[in-house]
Tab-separated table of C-alpha atoms in Angstrom:
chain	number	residue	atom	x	y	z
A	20	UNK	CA	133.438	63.824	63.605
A	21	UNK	CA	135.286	63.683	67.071
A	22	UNK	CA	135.998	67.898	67.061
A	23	UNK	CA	132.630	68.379	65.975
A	24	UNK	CA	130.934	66.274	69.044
A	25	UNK	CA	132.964	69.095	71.219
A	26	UNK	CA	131.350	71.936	70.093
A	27	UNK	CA	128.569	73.554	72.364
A	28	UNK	CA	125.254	74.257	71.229
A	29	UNK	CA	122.730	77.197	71.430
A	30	UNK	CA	119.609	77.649	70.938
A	31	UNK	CA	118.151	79.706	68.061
A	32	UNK	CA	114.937	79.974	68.756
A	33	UNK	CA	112.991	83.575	70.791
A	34	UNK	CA	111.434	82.511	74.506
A	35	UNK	CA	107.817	83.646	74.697
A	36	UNK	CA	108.921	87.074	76.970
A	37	UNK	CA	111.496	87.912	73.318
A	38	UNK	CA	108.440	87.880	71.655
A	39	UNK	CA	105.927	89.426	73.345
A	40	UNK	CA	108.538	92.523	73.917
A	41	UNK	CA	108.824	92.798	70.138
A	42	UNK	CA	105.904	92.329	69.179
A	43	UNK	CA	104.073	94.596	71.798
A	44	UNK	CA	104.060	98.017	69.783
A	45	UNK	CA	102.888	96.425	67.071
A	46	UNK	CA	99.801	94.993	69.056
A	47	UNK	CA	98.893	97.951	70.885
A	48	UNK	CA	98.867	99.905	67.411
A	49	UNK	CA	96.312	97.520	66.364
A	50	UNK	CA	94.060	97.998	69.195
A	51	UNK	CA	94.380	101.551	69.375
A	52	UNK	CA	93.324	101.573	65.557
A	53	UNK	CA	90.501	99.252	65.984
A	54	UNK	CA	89.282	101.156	69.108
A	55	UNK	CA	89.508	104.801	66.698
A	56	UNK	CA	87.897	103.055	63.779
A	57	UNK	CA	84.704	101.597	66.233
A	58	UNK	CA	84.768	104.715	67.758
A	59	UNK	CA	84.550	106.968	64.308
A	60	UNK	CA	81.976	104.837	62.989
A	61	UNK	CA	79.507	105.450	66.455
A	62	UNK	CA	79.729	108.711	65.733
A	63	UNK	CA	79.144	108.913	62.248
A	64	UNK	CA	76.616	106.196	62.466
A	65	UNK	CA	73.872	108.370	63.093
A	66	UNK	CA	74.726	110.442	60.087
A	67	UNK	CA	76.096	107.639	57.190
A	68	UNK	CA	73.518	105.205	55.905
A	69	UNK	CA	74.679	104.629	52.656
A	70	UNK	CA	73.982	104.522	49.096
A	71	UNK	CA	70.970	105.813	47.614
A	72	UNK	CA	69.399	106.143	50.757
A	73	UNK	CA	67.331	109.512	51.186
A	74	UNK	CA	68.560	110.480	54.715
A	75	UNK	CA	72.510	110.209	53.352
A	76	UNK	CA	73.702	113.321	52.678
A	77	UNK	CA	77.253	111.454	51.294
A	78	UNK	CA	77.789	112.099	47.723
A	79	UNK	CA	76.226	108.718	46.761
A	80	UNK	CA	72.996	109.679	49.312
A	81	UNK	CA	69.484	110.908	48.054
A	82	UNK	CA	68.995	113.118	50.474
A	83	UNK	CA	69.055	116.710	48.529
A	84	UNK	CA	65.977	114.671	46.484
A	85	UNK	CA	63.838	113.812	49.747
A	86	UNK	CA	64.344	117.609	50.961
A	87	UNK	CA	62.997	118.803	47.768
A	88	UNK	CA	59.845	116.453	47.394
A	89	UNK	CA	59.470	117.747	51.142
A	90	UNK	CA	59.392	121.676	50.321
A	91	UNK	CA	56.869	120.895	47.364
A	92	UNK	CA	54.808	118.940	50.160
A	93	UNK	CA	55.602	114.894	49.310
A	94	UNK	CA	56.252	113.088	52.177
A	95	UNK	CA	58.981	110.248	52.316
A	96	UNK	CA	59.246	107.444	54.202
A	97	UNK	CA	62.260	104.501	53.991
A	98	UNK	CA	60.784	101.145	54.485
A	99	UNK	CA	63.487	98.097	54.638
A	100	UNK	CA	61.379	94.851	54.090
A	101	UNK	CA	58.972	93.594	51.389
A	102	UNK	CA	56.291	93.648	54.074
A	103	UNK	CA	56.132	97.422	54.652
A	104	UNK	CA	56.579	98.178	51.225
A	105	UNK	CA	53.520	95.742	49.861
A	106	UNK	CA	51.021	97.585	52.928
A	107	UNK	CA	52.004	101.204	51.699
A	108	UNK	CA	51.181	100.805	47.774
A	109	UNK	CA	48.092	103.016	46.756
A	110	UNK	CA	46.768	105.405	44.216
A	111	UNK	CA	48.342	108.534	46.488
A	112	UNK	CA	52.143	106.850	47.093
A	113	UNK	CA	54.414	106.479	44.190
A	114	UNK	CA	57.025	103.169	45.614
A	115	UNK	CA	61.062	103.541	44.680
A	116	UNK	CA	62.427	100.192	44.683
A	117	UNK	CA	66.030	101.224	45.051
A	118	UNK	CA	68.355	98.118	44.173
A	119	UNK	CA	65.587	95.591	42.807
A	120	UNK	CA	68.345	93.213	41.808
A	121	UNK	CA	68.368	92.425	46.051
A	122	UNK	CA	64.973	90.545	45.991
A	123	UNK	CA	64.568	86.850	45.503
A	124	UNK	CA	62.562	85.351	42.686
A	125	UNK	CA	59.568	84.967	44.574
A	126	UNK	CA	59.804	88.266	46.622
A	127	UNK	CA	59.871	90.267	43.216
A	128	UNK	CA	56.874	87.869	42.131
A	129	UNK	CA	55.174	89.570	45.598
A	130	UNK	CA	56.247	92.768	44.927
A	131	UNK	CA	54.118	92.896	41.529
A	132	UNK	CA	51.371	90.995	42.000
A	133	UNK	CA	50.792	94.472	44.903
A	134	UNK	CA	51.512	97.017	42.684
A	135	UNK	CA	49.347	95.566	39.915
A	136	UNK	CA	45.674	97.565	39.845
A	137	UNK	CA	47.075	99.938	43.037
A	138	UNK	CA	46.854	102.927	41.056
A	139	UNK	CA	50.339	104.092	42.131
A	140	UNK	CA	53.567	104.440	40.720
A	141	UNK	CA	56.335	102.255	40.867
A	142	UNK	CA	60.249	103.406	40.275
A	143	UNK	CA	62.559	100.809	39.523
A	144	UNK	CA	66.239	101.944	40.077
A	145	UNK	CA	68.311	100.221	38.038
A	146	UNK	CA	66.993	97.116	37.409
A	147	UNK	CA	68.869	94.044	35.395
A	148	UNK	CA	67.930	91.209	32.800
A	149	UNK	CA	65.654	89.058	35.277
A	150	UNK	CA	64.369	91.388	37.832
A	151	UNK	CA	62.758	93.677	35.751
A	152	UNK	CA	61.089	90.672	33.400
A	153	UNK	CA	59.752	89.762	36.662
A	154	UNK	CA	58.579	93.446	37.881
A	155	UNK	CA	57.770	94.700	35.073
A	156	UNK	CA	56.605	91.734	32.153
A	157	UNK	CA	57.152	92.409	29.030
A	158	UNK	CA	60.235	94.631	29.710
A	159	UNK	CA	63.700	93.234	28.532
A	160	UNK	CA	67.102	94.200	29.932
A	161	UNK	CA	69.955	94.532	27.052
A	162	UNK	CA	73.767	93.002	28.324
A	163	UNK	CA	75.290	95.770	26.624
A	164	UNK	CA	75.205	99.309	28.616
A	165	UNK	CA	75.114	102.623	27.267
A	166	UNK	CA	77.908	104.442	26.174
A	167	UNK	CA	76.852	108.175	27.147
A	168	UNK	CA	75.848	108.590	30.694
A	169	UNK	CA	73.649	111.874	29.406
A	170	UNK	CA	71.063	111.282	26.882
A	171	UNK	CA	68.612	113.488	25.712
A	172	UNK	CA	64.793	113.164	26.174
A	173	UNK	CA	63.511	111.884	22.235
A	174	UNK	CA	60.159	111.124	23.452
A	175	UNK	CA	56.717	112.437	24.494
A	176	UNK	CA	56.960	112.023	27.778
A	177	UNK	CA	55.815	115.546	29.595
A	178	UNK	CA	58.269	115.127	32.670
A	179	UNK	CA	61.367	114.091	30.116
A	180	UNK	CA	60.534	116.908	27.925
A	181	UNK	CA	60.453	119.519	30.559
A	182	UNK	CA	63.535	117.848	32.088
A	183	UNK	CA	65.604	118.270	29.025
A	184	UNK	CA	69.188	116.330	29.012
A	185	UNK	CA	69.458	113.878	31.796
A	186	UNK	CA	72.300	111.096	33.379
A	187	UNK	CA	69.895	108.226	32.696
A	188	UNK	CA	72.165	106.438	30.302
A	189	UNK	CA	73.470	102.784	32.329
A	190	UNK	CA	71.343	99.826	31.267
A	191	UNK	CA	69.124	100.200	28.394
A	192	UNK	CA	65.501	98.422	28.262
A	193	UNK	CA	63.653	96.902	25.158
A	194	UNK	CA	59.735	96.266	25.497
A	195	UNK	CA	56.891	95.467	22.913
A	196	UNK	CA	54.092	97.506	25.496
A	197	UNK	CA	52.800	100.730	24.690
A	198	UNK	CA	54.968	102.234	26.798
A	199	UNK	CA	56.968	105.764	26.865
A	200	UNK	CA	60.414	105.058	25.709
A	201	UNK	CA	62.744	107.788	26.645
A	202	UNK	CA	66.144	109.428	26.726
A	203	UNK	CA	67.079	106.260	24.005
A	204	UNK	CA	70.802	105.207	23.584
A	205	UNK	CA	71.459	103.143	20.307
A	206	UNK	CA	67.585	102.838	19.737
A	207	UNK	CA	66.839	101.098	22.932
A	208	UNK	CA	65.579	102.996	25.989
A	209	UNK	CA	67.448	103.727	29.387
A	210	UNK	CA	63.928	104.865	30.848
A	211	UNK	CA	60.336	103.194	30.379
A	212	UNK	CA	57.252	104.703	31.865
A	213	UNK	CA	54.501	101.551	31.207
A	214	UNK	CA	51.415	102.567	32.225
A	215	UNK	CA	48.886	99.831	34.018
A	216	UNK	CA	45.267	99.734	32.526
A	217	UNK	CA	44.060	97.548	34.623
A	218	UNK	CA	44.632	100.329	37.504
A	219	UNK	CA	42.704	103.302	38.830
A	220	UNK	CA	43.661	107.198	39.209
A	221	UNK	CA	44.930	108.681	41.869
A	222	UNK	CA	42.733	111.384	43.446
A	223	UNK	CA	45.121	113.763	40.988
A	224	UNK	CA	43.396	112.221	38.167
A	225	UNK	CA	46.849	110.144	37.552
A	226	UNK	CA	46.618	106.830	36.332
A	227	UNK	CA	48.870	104.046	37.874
A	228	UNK	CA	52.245	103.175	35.909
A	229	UNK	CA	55.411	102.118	36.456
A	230	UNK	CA	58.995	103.929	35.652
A	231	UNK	CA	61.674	101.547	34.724
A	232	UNK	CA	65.006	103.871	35.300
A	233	UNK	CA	67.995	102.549	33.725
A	234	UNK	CA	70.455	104.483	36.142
A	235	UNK	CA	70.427	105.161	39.477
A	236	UNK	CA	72.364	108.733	38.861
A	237	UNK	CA	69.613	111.580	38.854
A	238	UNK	CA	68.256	110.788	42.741
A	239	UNK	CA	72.593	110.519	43.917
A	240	UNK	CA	73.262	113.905	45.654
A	241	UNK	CA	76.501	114.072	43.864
A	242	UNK	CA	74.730	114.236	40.420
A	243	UNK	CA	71.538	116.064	40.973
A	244	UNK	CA	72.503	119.623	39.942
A	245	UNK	CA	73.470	118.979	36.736
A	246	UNK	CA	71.403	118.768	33.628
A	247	UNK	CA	67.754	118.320	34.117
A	248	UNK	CA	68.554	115.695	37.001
A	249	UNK	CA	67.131	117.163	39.807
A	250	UNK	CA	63.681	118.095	37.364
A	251	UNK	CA	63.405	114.759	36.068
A	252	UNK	CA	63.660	112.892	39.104
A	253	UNK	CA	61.218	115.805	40.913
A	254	UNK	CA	58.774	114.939	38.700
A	255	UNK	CA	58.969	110.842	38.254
A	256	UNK	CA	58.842	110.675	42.320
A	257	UNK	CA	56.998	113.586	43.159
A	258	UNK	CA	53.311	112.545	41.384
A	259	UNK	CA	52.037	111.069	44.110
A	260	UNK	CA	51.862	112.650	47.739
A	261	UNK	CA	53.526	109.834	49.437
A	262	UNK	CA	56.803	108.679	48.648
A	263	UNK	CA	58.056	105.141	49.981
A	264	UNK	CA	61.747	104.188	49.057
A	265	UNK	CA	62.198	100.549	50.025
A	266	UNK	CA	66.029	99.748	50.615
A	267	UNK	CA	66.287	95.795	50.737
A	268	UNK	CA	67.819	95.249	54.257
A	269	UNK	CA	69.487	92.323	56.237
A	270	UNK	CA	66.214	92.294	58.084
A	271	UNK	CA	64.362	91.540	54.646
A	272	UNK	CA	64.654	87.822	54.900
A	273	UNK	CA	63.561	85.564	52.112
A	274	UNK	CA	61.785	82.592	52.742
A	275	UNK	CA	64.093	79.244	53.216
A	276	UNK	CA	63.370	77.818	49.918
A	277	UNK	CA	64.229	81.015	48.093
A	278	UNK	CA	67.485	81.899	49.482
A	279	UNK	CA	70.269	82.251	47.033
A	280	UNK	CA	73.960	80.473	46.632
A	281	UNK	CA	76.854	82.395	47.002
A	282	UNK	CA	76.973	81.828	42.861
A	283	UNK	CA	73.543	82.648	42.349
A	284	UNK	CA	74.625	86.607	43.502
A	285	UNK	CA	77.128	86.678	41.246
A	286	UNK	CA	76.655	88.364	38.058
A	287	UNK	CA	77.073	85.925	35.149
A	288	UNK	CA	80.036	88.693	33.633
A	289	UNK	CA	82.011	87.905	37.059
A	290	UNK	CA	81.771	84.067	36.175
A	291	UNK	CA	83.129	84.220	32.921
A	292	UNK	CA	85.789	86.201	33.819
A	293	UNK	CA	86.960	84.149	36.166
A	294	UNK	CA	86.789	81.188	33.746
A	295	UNK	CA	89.035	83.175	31.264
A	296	UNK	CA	91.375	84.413	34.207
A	297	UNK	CA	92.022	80.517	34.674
A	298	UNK	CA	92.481	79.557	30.762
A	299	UNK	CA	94.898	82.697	30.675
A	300	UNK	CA	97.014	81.896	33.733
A	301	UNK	CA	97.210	77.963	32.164
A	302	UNK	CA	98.713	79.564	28.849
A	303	UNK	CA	100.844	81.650	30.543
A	304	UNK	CA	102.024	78.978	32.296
A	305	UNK	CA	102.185	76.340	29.375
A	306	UNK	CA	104.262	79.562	27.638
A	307	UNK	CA	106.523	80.146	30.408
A	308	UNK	CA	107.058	76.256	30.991
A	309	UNK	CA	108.077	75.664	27.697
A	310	UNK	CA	111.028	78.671	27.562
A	311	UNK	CA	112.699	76.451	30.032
A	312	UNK	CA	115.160	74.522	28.954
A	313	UNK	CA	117.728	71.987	30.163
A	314	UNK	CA	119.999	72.574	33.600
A	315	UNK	CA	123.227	74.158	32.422
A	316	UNK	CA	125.839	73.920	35.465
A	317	UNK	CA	127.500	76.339	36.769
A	318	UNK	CA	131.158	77.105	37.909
A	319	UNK	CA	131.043	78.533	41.712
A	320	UNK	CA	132.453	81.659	41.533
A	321	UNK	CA	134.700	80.339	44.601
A	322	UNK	CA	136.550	77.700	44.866
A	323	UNK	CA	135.566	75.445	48.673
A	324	UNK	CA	137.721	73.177	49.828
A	325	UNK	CA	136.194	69.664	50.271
A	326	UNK	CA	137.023	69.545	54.159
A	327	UNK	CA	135.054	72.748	54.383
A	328	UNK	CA	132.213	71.367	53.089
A	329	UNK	CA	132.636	67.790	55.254
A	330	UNK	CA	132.376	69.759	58.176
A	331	UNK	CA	129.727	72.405	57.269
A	332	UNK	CA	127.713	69.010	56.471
A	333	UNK	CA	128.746	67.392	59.862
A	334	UNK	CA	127.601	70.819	61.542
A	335	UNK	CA	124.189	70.514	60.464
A	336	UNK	CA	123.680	66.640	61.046
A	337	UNK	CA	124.873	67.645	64.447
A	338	UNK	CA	123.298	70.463	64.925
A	339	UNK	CA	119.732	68.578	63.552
A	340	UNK	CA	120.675	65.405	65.726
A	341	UNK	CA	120.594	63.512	62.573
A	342	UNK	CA	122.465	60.340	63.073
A	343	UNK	CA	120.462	58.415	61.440
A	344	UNK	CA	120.920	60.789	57.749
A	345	UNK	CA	124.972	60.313	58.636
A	346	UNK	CA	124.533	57.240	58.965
A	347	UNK	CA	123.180	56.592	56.218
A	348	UNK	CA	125.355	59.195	54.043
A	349	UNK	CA	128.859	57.212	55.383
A	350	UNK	CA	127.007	53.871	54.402
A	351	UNK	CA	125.563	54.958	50.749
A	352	UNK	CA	129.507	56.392	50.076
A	353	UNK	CA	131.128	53.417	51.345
A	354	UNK	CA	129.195	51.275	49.345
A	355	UNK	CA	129.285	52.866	45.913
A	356	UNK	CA	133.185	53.213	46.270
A	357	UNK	CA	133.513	49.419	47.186
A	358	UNK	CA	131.535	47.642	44.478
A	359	UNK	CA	133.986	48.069	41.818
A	360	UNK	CA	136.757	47.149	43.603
A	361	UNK	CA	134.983	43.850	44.674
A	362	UNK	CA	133.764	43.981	41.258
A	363	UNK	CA	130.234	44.068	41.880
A	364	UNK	CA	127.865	46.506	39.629
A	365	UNK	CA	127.988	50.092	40.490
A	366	UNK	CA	124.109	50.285	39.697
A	367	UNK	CA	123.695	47.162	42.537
A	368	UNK	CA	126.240	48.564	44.793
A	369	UNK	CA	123.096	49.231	47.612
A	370	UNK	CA	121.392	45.801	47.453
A	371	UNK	CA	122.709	43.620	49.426
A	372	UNK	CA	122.041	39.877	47.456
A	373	UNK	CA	124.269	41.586	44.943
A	374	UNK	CA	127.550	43.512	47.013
A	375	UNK	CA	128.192	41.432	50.331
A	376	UNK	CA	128.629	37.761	48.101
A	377	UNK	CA	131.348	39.804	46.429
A	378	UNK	CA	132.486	41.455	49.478
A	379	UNK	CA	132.946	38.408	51.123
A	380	UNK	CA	135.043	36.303	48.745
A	381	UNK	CA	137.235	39.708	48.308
A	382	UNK	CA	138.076	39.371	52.433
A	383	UNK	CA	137.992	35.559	52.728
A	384	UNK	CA	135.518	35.433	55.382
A	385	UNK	CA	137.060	38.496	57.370
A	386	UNK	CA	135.262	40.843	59.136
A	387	UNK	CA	133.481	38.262	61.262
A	388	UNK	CA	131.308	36.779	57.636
A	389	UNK	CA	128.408	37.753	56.475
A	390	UNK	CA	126.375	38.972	58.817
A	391	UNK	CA	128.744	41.446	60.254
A	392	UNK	CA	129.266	42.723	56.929
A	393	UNK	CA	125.486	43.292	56.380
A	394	UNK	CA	124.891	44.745	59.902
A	395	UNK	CA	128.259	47.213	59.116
A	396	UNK	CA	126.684	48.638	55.717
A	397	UNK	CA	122.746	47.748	56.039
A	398	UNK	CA	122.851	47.695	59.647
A	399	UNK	CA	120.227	50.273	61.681
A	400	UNK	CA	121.328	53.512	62.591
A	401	UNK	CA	123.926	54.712	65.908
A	402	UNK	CA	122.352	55.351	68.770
A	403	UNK	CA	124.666	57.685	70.364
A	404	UNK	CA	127.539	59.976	68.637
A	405	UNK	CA	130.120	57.373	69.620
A	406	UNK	CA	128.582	54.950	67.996
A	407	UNK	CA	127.875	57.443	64.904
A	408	UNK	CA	132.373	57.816	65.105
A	409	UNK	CA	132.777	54.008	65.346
A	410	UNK	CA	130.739	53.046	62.730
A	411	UNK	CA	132.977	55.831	60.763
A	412	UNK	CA	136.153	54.049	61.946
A	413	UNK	CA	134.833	50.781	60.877
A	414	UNK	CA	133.750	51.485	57.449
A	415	UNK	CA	137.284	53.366	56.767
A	416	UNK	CA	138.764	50.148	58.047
A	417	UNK	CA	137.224	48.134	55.768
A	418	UNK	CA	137.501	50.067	52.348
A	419	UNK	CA	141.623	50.161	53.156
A	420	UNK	CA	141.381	46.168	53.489
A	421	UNK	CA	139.794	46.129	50.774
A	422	UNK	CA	142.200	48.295	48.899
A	423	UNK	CA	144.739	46.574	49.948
A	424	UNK	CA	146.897	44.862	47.624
């Protein structure tokens, strides 16, 4: 203890100036990075608008499917709330609802109750087990997908016969309407075309109806060259003269009782398999826990010399400014070696009722009594390192007494 309170200290930790000049190339990367990546998406901005939207011409766009209705004289327009898209339905617009599963509850409830009787067409893109029951009644969504993502036509349909093959195959629709049941994968559907009886004809003569598409892949620009793609979705979106393709926006707000949980987005399959990701992570750990078994020690490879390890230990209580934890470590070791000598019970050797009684009759009332001998081995910790070294001098002083014969 008296070398180690001569040895000079340093501190370990970086000023604020060590850190900032480390750290500096590694912050003006960032920046530079986040100024390219704001500055590549201004540009492209005006040119990316994402999926399935018919003025992207990204792979996943539908814009090779707008140009086409355009040369064969259908106009488009993209509306982005339920409010545009409810004032343009009519017997001369045919209405693409591109990612259904968006809408509340109560703004698909809307969205039907104007298409009924309009004499139009409506497209549903894709649409899952409670959307379309509410968009389409009477139409079911099955949980289990299609296998093949091209199907062929197996149904009377004019536009699906001419069309041939086609991707449709993704979610596959059940429905007890007299409907037109196409392009069917394991006996159930992947495209519906339901007419409405209670609407009127176009000025073509073409009654209203609405086309329930189980895949979105025919109107992607990636996809619409092969197979009959490109003819079938020509034909489901070009009846009409008018086409409106209503992308569910940000600025589509539903109304403050409808709006959704967090959970409620969720698809029920993501639920569940985060319930079994928990039950397999317990068992793996109930598996793992029980290949433990007991501690086994180990020989050090190196024999350390315990005066090595005295100081290393008096280094760091120095180092820390822990007086009180040496304190308390001298105390604790002077006390377990002097209750059996006093013969006290090595188990009691750190309460005091049971060690300083013995302690005392051992000394005859040295050490000043009692109370010295409490406030020497119980007593509150140094408050400076010279009292830390006498309190060490003290407590070897009285385990020699006490040895002594």
């Amino acid at each position: 203890m008296t070398t180690e309170a001569t040895l000079p200290t340093t501190a370990a930790s970086p000023t604020a100036r060590q850190v900032w000049t480390r750290a500096r190339g590694i912050a003006l990367a960032l920046v530079l990075l986040l100024v390219g990546a704001v500055a590549i998406a201004v540009v492209r901005s005006d040119a990316r608008h994402g999926e399935l939207d018919p003025r992207s011409a990204d792979p996943n766009g539908s814009r090779a499917v707008a140009e086409l209705l355009a040369d064969r004289g259908v106009s488009t327009r993209v509306v982005a709330t339920l409010d545009e898209a409810r004032a343009a339905v009519g017997p001369d617009t045919t209405l693409l609802v591109a990612v259904p599963d968006l809408l509340t509850e109560r703004q698909q409830t809307r969205l039907h109750s104007a298409t009924t009787g309009s004499g139009g067409r409506t497209v549903l893109v894709a649409p899952g087990g409670g959307a379309v029951e509410r968009l389409a009644p009477g139409v079911t969504a099955d949980p289990a997908l299609s296998f093949d993502s091209t199907l062929a036509p197996a149904c009377d349909l004019p536009a699906a016969r001419r069309a041939g093959n086609a991707d449709t195959g993704g979610i596959r629709y059940s429905t007890h309407l007299e409907a037109d049941a196409c392009y069917p994968s394991r006996r159930l559907a992947t495209l519906l075309r339901i007419p409405d009886p209670s609407a009127k004809a176009s000025a073509k003569g073409t009654p209203g109806d609405t086309v329930v598409l189980g895949a979105r892949d025919i109107l992607l620009n990636d996809h619409l060259d092969e197979h009959g793609n490109a003819s079938l979705a020509l034909q489901l979106l070009g009846s009409r003269d008018h086409l409106v393709w209503y992308l569910p926006s940000l600025s589509d707000l539903p109304d403050p009782d409808d709006e959704r949980s967090l959970f409620d987005l969720l698809p029920s399959g993501w639920l569940w398999g985060t319930l079994q990701l928990f039950i397999a992570a317990a068992l793996a750990a109930l598996w793992r826990a029980r290949r433990l078994g007991p501690l086994v020690p180990e020989k050090l490879p190196v024999a350390i010399r315990a005066s090595e390890t005295v100081e290393g230990r008096a280094r760091l209580y120095r180092r820390a400014n822990a007086r009180d934890r040496a304190a308390t470590a001298l105390r604790s070791a002077t006390r377990t070696r002097l209750a059996p000598l006093v013969g006290a019970p090595v188990t009691q050797a750190h309460t005091p009722e049971s060690l300083l009684p013995a302690l005392s009759a051992h000394l005859h009332a040295a050490h000043g009594g009692g109370q010295a001998l409490h406030t020497l081995l119980f007593g509150p910790p140094p408050g400076d390192d010279a009292a830390l070294i006498a309190l060490a001098d003290q407590l070897d002083a009285l385990e020699r007494e006490v040895r002594r014969p």
